Amino acid sequence: MKKLSFLIGVLLAVAVPAPLGLVTTAHAEPISPKRSKDAAASESPVPSQSIATRFGDQDVQEVPDFQKHVMPLLGRLGCNGRSCHGSFQGRGDFRLSLFGYDFSGDHEALLAEDTGRVDPDDVDESLILAKPTDEDMHEGGKRFDRHGWEYRVLRNWIAAGAKFQSGSVQTLESLEIQPAEIRVDQPDQNIELKAIAHWEDGSAEDVTPLCRFSTNDESIAAINEQGVVTSGETGDTHVVVYYDNAVVPVLVIRPLEEIQIAADQSVADRQGATAIDRLIEAKLNKLGIIPSARCTDAEFIRRVSLDITGILPSGEEVREFLADESPTKRTELVDRLLESPAYAAWWATRMSDWTGNNAEQMNNVLPVRNVSTRLWFEWLRTRLEANVPYDQIIEGIVTAETRQEGESYLEYCEEMTKACAGEPERFAKRDGMPLFWARRNFQKPEERAIGFAYTFLGVRIECAQCHKHPFDQWSKNDFDEFAKLFTPIRAGNANQIAPESRKTRDELVEKLTGGKELKGGDLRRAVAKAARDGEVVPFGELVVNVRGISPQERQRRAKAKKAGRTLPPARVPGGKILGLEEEIELSEDPRPALMQWLRDESNPYFAKAIVNRVWSNYFGVGIVDPTDDMNLANPPSNAALLDHLANEFIRHDFDLKWLHREIVASDAYQRSAQTNASNLADRTNFSHHLPRRMPAEVVFDMVALATGSTSKAEKMRDDLDKMAIAEANPRLRNQSTFALDVFGQSIRETNCDCDRSDAPSLLQSIYLRNDEEMYRRIADRDGWVAEICAEMGLSAPQFGADPRQTPQQRAADALRRQVISRVKQFNRLPEDRQSKMRPQLEAQYKKLARRMKSDYQVPPLKKLIANPDSWSELSPVGLRTGEGDQDGVATSLSDVVQEAYLRTLSRFPDEEESEVAVQYIRQSENPTSGLEGLMWALVNTKEFIISH
């Protein structure tokens, strides 16, 4: 296929001119104190001076506190960092907990016998004093001076006995940072931060010299070890302060200086009418950024259709929308999209990503292979289609039971057999979705703790599995207590059933095996065959093994009480929810308590996590980004916006469709991708649309819809089960779709959002440009090019030939080649021989032409003699070649080009694009090749594959 070589660029919205204006800048100023937790300012005590000031006196007698002073100081000096003693293997046979929150373990390591690290009997010979002050002795170099305050802090603590009482860990109530927000108006301005620790006992202390500091963007704001912020380029970022278990971000803003906006640049012509827009504009005003204008109607229908449903709008839908002059047509379009089956299908696929719907990890969970992903998807799709509140959907996953209330084990097996045999809607009607708990990589309590936090909280807690989380409040103890909650849950084993179901299961097994004793793979194969044959087969169950007081222990305690004896309190295993002190006893299923905590209005993660993920789907970047990394050191780009959406989402009873409508109705979502001088560099404040590559499933279906015939595309839109957005091409064990792999389909190996990749790559370009599958789609006999060729009387594309017509076409083509061969032989003859052979050639030509002219056009012999290669392919009778009826052909080709643009780019071509395309088709080897080239070029533009 000859490729179209002209460039069809991304067409962006035409900016509405706005009056030129000045952007006012602000000055560096403290806004208000910020706490890691809320605390009433009126109750705050006067903080004590910083430890650097107090221990600056050589004769200081104060004894430092191990938790408050010694460990933070070692952290500030880098002693418990990754590259030093905090590494997994430690350094020099000395290992500290990473970032220093295991106070008991670190105290034991420091005072270990015969190490000399801490020696209260010979204080100055203690290695933690001697080595850090000697650059030659200490591999980590000199860390402080013998006459410095750091030396005196450590020395006084050692001299006083190097004490720490295990179990007496004090609680840091809040860490107050002054100023809480920094605004500067020029580069190289310096602002000192001050950190005040407020403890549970009511004391307060300036701990700035004991804090660690970092910045999220050094080009905008750098920060040194003393907590001095130095301003850089314009923009906004956060510097982060770390002390004890507190992590506090501080916003730094440097607004744009006075800037001129050219008349041809995209500028919003109105103030936002929604709460979303007002909150975004408040942040933009601080930055001196002017948002872009609204996108065009053509851009909107394409953008919102792909984002809500994952489906490219048809050319006819685009025509109707662009012709509609109703002022409410955008709102009405959104309502239609949200009510379409494609909405539920696409968002069920997205939720399958977040919840971990992975066929490979559910191998052997069900008797029939490769059905689990479809059951999982249908369960989600059914609820999204019915707009079941989000918290209820998650409740059906978190608290899932395998059996319905009142359902016997046999009835459960009968229903599941039918569901696995091709009736997934039966599974979708069940209350719970226990497959979530059955995955092979989700069996250990630690795996479940990590996956649960990813999926429902948008939090990455895996770091806390080994040490204090470097960017959040979670300690190893927090992780361990949380993981304990998942220990009673048993699922994923086909032989795992409730005790009362054992007899029925054995009867089913005996029936399908004919009484033979089969085990392992033999039994699995027998069960699978019986299921395929429609026989009722046994299924595994989700079982919660609660661990309360045993009946024997209860009886013993009852006897002791009757005898007047007192026994110590019974120890019932338990665990703790993240951030809560109250223990949940595992004497009953802990999952209802987990669900109650998730949907509680005070939960700081649950609503924000889904709001942030949905927002990211529409904007290409989350309010918190990455979307599953909601840690304290990675604050929202607009905290007020995230709070508003989460609170309103809860107030609207977790209504997902309300959330979608609220977001896409905003000017922020409907902005143009065209920028102006003020927002050109903005990537996080939603001042303009960010072009982004569409997800793998959407791209896959877009290509099929764009290249397929009208009837084929309509059938795909009506029967979503054949589309990738509806899990038609799931990743199965040792089986995946190459195109989906290339474009980053989620591998769903973990619950991490990073399992999906939306990043562009060279391989993606190679696939669209050169892969055989692309050529076959474009030239398919049920494709759009073949459809247009049939309408215009053109020969079908090469790959599109109907096999039933091949013999007739082969015979005609053989005659064509025979004519051309004889003409070429004639041309090689000397002139005198040609004159003698000409009558014979003409007779042969007329004979062959009569055989072909009823079906195909045959060029004049004179033309063939002049150029035998001009007859390159068969052309059916009735084909308009453009000779004689130029006006008619031009109109026809213009309509075809227009249709090609509508079905691929969702817009009309401009005059220049139409002229270039028509000219290209005319100048191609033949019209069919020209149409193929046009379609190839359009699907290879950035405008086709990118949201704009």
Coordinates of N, CA and C in Angstrom, one line a residue, residues 742-809:
V742 N 1.2 -3.5 23.4 CA 2.0 -2.4 22.9 C 1.5 -1.1 23.5
F743 N 0.2 -0.9 23.6 CA -0.3 0.3 24.1 C -0.5 0.4 25.6
G744 N 0.0 -0.6 26.3 CA 0.0 -0.5 27.8 C -1.2 -1.0 28.5
Q745 N -1.9 -2.0 28.0 CA -3.0 -2.5 28.8 C -2.5 -3.0 30.2
S746 N -3.4 -2.7 31.2 CA -3.0 -3.1 32.5 C -2.7 -4.6 32.7
I747 N -1.5 -4.9 33.3 CA -1.2 -6.3 33.5 C -1.9 -6.8 34.7
R748 N -2.3 -5.9 35.6 CA -3.1 -6.3 36.8 C -2.4 -7.3 37.7
E749 N -1.1 -7.2 37.7 CA -0.3 -8.1 38.6 C -0.4 -7.7 40.1
T750 N -0.5 -6.4 40.3 CA -0.7 -5.9 41.6 C -1.9 -5.0 41.5
N751 N -2.3 -4.3 42.6 CA -3.4 -3.4 42.5 C -2.9 -2.0 42.3
C752 N -1.6 -1.9 41.9 CA -1.0 -0.6 41.7 C -1.5 0.0 40.3
D753 N -1.8 1.3 40.3 CA -2.2 2.0 39.1 C -1.1 1.9 38.0
C754 N 0.1 1.7 38.5 CA 1.2 1.7 37.6 C 1.2 0.4 36.7
D755 N 0.3 -0.5 36.9 CA 0.2 -1.7 36.1 C -0.2 -1.4 34.7
R756 N -0.9 -0.2 34.5 CA -1.3 0.3 33.2 C -0.3 1.4 32.8
S757 N 0.1 1.4 31.5 CA 0.9 2.5 31.0 C 0.2 3.2 29.9
D758 N 0.2 4.5 30.0 CA -0.4 5.4 29.0 C 0.8 6.2 28.3
A759 N 2.0 5.8 28.5 CA 3.1 6.5 27.9 C 3.3 6.1 26.5
P760 N 3.7 7.1 25.6 CA 3.9 6.8 24.2 C 5.2 6.0 24.0
S761 N 5.4 5.3 22.9 CA 6.6 4.6 22.7 C 6.8 4.4 21.2
L762 N 8.0 4.1 20.8 CA 8.3 3.9 19.3 C 7.6 2.7 18.8
L763 N 7.4 1.7 19.6 CA 6.7 0.5 19.1 C 5.3 0.8 18.7
Q764 N 4.7 1.7 19.4 CA 3.3 2.1 19.1 C 3.2 2.7 17.7
S765 N 4.2 3.6 17.4 CA 4.2 4.2 16.1 C 4.5 3.1 15.0
I766 N 5.4 2.2 15.3 CA 5.7 1.2 14.3 C 4.4 0.3 14.1
Y767 N 3.7 0.0 15.1 CA 2.5 -0.8 15.0 C 1.5 -0.1 14.0
L768 N 1.2 1.1 14.3 CA 0.2 1.9 13.5 C 0.7 2.1 12.1
R769 N 2.0 2.2 11.9 CA 2.5 2.5 10.6 C 2.8 1.3 9.7
N770 N 3.3 0.2 10.4 CA 3.8 -0.9 9.6 C 3.3 -2.3 9.9
D771 N 2.5 -2.4 11.0 CA 2.1 -3.8 11.3 C 1.1 -4.3 10.3
E772 N 1.3 -5.6 10.0 CA 0.4 -6.3 9.1 C -1.1 -6.2 9.5
E773 N -1.3 -6.2 10.8 CA -2.7 -6.2 11.3 C -3.4 -4.8 10.8
M774 N -2.6 -3.7 10.9 CA -3.1 -2.4 10.5 C -3.5 -2.5 9.0
Y775 N -2.6 -3.0 8.1 CA -2.9 -3.1 6.7 C -4.1 -3.9 6.4
R776 N -4.3 -5.0 7.2 CA -5.4 -5.9 7.0 C -6.7 -5.2 7.4
R777 N -6.7 -4.4 8.5 CA -7.8 -3.7 8.9 C -8.3 -2.7 7.8
I778 N -7.3 -1.9 7.3 CA -7.6 -0.9 6.3 C -8.1 -1.5 5.0
A779 N -7.6 -2.7 4.6 CA -7.9 -3.3 3.3 C -8.9 -4.4 3.5
D780 N -9.5 -4.6 4.7 CA -10.4 -5.7 5.0 C -11.7 -5.6 4.1
R781 N -12.2 -6.7 3.6 CA -13.3 -6.7 2.8 C -14.6 -6.2 3.5
D782 N -14.6 -6.2 4.8 CA -15.7 -5.6 5.6 C -15.2 -4.3 6.2
G783 N -14.3 -3.6 5.5 CA -13.8 -2.4 6.0 C -14.4 -1.2 5.3
W784 N -14.1 0.0 5.8 CA -14.7 1.2 5.2 C -14.2 1.5 3.8
V785 N -12.9 1.2 3.5 CA -12.3 1.5 2.2 C -13.0 0.6 1.2
A786 N -13.2 -0.7 1.5 CA -13.9 -1.6 0.6 C -15.4 -1.2 0.4
E787 N -16.0 -0.7 1.5 CA -17.4 -0.2 1.4 C -17.4 1.0 0.4
I788 N -16.5 2.0 0.5 CA -16.5 3.1 -0.4 C -16.2 2.7 -1.8
C789 N -15.2 1.8 -2.0 CA -14.9 1.3 -3.3 C -16.1 0.7 -4.0
A790 N -16.9 -0.1 -3.2 CA -18.1 -0.7 -3.8 C -19.1 0.3 -4.3
E791 N -19.3 1.4 -3.4 CA -20.2 2.4 -3.8 C -19.8 3.2 -5.0
M792 N -18.4 3.4 -5.2 CA -17.9 4.1 -6.3 C -17.6 3.3 -7.5
G793 N -17.8 2.0 -7.4 CA -17.5 1.1 -8.5 C -16.0 0.9 -8.7
L794 N -15.3 1.0 -7.6 CA -13.8 0.7 -7.7 C -13.5 -0.7 -7.3
S795 N -12.4 -1.2 -7.7 CA -11.9 -2.5 -7.4 C -11.7 -2.6 -5.9
A796 N -11.9 -3.7 -5.3 CA -11.8 -3.8 -3.8 C -10.3 -3.8 -3.4
P797 N -10.0 -3.4 -2.2 CA -8.6 -3.5 -1.7 C -8.1 -5.0 -1.8
Q798 N -6.8 -5.1 -1.9 CA -6.2 -6.4 -2.1 C -6.6 -7.4 -1.0
F799 N -6.5 -7.0 0.3 CA -6.9 -8.0 1.4 C -8.4 -8.1 1.5
G800 N -9.1 -7.3 0.8 CA -10.6 -7.3 0.9 C -11.3 -8.2 -0.1
A801 N -10.6 -8.8 -1.0 CA -11.3 -9.6 -2.0 C -12.1 -10.7 -1.4
D802 N -13.3 -10.9 -2.0 CA -14.2 -12.0 -1.5 C -13.6 -13.3 -2.1
P803 N -13.3 -14.3 -1.3 CA -12.8 -15.6 -1.8 C -13.7 -16.2 -2.8
R804 N -15.0 -16.0 -2.7 CA -15.9 -16.6 -3.6 C -15.8 -16.0 -5.0
Q805 N -15.2 -14.8 -5.1 CA -15.1 -14.2 -6.4 C -13.7 -14.4 -7.0
T806 N -12.8 -15.0 -6.2 CA -11.4 -15.1 -6.7 C -11.2 -15.8 -8.0
P807 N -11.9 -16.9 -8.3 CA -11.6 -17.6 -9.6 C -12.0 -16.7 -10.8
Q808 N -13.1 -16.0 -10.7 CA -13.5 -15.1 -11.8 C -12.4 -13.9 -12.0
Q809 N -12.1 -13.4 -10.8 CA -11.1 -12.3 -10.9 C -9.7 -12.8 -11.4

